[in-house]
CSV table of C-alpha atoms in Angstrom, one decimal:
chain,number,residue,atom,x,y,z
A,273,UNK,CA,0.0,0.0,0.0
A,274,UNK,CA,0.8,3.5,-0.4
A,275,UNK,CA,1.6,4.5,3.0
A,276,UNK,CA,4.0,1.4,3.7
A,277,UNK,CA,5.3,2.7,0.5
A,278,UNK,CA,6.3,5.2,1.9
A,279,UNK,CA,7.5,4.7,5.1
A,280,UNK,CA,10.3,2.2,3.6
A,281,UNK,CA,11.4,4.6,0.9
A,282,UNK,CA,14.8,4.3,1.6
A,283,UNK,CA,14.9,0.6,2.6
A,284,UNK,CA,16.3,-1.3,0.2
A,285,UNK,CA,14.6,-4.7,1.6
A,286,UNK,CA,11.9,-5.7,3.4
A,287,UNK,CA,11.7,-8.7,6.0
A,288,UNK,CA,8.1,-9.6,6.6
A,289,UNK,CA,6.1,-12.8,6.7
A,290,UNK,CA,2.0,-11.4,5.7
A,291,UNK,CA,0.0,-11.0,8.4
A,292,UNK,CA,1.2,-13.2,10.7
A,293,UNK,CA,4.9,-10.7,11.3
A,294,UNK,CA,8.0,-11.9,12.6
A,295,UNK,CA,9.8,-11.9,16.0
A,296,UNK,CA,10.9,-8.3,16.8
A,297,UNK,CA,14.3,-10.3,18.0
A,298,UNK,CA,15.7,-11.0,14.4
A,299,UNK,CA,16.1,-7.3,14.1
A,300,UNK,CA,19.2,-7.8,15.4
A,301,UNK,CA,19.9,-11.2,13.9
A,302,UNK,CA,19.2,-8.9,10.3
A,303,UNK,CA,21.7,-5.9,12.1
A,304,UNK,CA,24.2,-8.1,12.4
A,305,UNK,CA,24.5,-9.6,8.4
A,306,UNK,CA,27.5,-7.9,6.7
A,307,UNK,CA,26.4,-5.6,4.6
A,308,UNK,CA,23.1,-4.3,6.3
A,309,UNK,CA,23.2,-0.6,7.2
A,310,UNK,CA,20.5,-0.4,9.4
A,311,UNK,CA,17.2,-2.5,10.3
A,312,UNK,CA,14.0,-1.0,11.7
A,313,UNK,CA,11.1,-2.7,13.3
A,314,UNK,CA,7.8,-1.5,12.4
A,315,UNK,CA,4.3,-2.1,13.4
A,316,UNK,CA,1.3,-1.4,11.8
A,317,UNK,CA,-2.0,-0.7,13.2
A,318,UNK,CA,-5.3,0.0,11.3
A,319,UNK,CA,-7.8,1.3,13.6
A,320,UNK,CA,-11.6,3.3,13.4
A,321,UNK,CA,-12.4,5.8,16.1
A,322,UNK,CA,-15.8,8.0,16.6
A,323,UNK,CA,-15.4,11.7,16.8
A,324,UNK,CA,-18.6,12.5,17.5
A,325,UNK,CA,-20.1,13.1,14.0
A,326,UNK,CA,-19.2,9.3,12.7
A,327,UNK,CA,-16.3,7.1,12.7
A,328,UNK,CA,-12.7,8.0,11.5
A,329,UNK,CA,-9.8,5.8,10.2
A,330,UNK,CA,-6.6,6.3,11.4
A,331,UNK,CA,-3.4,4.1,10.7
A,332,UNK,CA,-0.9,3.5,13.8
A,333,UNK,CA,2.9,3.7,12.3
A,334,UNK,CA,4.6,2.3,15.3
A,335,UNK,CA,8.3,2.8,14.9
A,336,UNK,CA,11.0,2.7,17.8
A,337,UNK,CA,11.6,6.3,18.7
A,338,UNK,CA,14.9,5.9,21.1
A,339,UNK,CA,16.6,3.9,18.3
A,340,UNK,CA,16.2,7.1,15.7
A,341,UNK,CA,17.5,4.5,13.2
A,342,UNK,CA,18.5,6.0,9.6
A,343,UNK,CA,15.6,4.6,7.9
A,344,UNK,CA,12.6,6.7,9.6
A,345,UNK,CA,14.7,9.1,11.9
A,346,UNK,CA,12.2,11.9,10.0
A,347,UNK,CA,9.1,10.5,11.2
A,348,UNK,CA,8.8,12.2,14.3
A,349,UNK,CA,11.7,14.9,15.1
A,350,UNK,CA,11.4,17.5,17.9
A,351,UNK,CA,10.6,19.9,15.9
A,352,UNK,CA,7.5,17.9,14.5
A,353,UNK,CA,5.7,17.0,18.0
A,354,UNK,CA,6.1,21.0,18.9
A,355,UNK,CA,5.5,20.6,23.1
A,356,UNK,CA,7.4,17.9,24.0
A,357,UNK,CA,10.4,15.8,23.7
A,358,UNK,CA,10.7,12.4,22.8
A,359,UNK,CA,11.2,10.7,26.1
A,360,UNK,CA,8.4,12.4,26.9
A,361,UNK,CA,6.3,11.3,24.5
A,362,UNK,CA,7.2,7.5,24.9
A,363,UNK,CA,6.5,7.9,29.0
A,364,UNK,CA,2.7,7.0,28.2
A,365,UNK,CA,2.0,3.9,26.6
A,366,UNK,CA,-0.8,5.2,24.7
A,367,UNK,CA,0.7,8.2,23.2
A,368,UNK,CA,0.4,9.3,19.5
A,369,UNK,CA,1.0,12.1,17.4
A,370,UNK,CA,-1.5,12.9,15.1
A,371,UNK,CA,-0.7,14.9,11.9
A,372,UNK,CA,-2.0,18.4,12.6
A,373,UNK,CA,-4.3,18.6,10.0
A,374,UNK,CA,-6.2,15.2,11.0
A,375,UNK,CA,-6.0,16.9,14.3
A,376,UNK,CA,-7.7,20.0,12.8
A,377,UNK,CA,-10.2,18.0,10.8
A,378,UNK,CA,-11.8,16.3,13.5
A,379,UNK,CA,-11.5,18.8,16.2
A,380,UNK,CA,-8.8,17.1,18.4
A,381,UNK,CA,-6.8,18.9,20.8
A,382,UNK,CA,-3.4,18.2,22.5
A,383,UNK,CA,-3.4,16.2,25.1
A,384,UNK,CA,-7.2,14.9,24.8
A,385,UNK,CA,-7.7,11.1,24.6
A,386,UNK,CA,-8.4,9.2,21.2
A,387,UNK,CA,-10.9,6.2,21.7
A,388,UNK,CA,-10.1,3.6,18.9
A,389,UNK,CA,-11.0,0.3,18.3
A,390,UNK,CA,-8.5,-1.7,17.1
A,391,UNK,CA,-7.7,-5.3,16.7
A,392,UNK,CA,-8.0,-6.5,20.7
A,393,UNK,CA,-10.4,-4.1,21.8
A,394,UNK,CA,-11.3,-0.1,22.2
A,395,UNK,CA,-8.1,1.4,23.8
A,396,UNK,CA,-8.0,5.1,24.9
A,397,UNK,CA,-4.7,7.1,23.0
A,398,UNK,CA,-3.3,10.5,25.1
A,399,UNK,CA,-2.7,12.7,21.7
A,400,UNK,CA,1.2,13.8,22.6
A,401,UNK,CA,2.0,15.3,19.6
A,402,UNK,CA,0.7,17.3,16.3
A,403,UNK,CA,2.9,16.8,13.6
A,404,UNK,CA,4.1,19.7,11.8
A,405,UNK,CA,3.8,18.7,7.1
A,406,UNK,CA,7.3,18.1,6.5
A,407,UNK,CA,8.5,15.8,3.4
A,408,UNK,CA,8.6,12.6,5.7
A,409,UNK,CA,4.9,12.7,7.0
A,410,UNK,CA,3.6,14.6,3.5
A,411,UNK,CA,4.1,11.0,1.7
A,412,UNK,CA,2.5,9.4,4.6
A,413,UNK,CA,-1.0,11.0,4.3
A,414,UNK,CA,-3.0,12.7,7.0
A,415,UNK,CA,-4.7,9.8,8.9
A,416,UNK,CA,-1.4,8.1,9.7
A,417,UNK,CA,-0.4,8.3,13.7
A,418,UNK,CA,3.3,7.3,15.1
A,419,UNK,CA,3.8,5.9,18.2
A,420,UNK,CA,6.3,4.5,20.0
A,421,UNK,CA,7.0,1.0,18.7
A,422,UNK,CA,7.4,-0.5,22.5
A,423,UNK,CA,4.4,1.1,23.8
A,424,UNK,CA,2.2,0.2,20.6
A,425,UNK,CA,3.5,-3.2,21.3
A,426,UNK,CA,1.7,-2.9,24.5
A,427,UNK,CA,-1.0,-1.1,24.1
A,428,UNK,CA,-2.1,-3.4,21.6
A,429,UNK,CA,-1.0,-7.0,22.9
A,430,UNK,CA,1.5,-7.3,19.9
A,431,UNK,CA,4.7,-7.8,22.7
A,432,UNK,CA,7.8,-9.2,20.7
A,433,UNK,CA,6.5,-9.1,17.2
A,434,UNK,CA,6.3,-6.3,14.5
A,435,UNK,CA,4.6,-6.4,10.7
A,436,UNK,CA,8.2,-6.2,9.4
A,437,UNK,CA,11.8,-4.9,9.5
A,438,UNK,CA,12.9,-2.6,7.2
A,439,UNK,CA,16.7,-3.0,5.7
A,440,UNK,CA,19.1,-0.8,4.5
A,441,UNK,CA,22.0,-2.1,2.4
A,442,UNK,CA,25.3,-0.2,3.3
A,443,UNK,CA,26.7,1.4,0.3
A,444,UNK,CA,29.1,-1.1,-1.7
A,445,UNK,CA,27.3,-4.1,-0.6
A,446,UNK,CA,25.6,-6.2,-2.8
A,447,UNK,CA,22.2,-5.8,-2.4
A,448,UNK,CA,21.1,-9.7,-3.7
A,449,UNK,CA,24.0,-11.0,-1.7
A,450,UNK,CA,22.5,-9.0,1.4
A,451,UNK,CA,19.3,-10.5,0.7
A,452,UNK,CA,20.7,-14.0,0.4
A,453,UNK,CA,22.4,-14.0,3.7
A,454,UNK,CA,19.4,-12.5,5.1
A,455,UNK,CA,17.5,-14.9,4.2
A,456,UNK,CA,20.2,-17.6,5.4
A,457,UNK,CA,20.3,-15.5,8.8
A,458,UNK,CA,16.2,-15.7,9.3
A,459,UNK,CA,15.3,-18.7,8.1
C-alpha cells in the first residue's frame, strides 16, 4: 500500500512474513548480516475511532523512537511534536501524534484522549503530539499516527512481534548477496 510505500522509501529490503509478522528479536539477527546498514522494526496498526459526527480511520505507524534509526529518523523529530520531547512522549504507553491537519479535521486537541478500536479491543490514545507537514509525514498522508513501537506493542498485545523490519544495504554491498544472507540468517 501507499503508506507502507512510503514509510520504507529508503529501505532497500523488506523482511516480513503477511500477516502473521516476525519476531521483533531477528532485528538484530538482520543488524548483524554484513552488509546491512541499518534494520527498523515497524508495526502497523489500522484502527476506526468515533469523533462524535461518525467514525474515522486512522493508521498506527509504530516505529522505535529511542533507536532514531536511519531509515525513519524523520518521522517524528522534535521539531514535529512542537510541546514535548521524545522521552516524553514514549513515557505514556498510549501516546500518539497525530498529523495536525487530521487533528484539525476532526476537532482534536493536545493532550485529549483518542478512543479507537483496534484489533484487541477499544483502547484510549493521550494525543502527545501534532505533527508539523514536512517531506517525511507529507508522503504518509493525513490519517497516519506514530507511536512509540514498545508502547504500541503494548498497548495493543502485539509484545515481541512487529509487521516487518525494514533493511538498509550499506553502500558497496551487494544488495542480492545481502538478501541472500538475510534470508540464510532468518530462516
Amino acid at each position: 500500500d501507499d503508506t507502507q510505500g512510503a514509510l520504507a522509501q529508503e529501505a532497500d529490503l523488506r523482511v516480513a512474513n503477511g500477516l502473521v509478522g516476525v519476531p521483533e528479536d531477528l532485528v538484530s539477527v538482520v543488524r548483524a548480516v554484513p552488509g546491512v546498514r541499518s534494520a527498523a522494526p515497524v508495526l502497523i496498526i489500522p484502527a476506526r475511532f468515533d469523533f462524535g459526527r461518525g467514525e474515522g480511520h486512522l493508521l498506527i505507524l509504530a516505529i522505535d523512537l529511542l533507536d532514531r534509526d536511519a531509515l525513519h529518523a524523520d518521522l517524528l523529530d522534535r521539531g514535529a511534536t512542537g510541546a514535548i520531547e521524545v522521552s516524553d512522549f514514549i513515557a505514556d504507553a498510549g501516546a500518539v501524534a497525530l498529523p495536525r491537519t487530521f487533528a484539525e479535521r476532526y476537532g482534536i486537541k493536545m493532550h485529549s484522549r483518542l478512543r479507537i478500536a483496534a484489533r484487541g479491543g477499544q483502547r484510549d490514545l493521550l494525543v502527545a503530539g501534532l505533527l508539523e507537514p514536512t517531506q517525511a509525514t507529507a508522503f504518509l498522508g493525513d490519517d497516519v499516527g506514530i507511536m512509540d513501537l514498545p508502547a504500541a506493542q503494548k498497548t495493543f498485545g502485539r509484545e515481541g512481534v512487529v509487521d516487518r523490519i525494514d533493511v538498509g544495504v550499506a553502500r558497496g554491498a551487494d544488495p542480492n548477496g545481502v538478501e541472500e544472507a538475510i534470508r540464510s540468517a532468518v530462516a
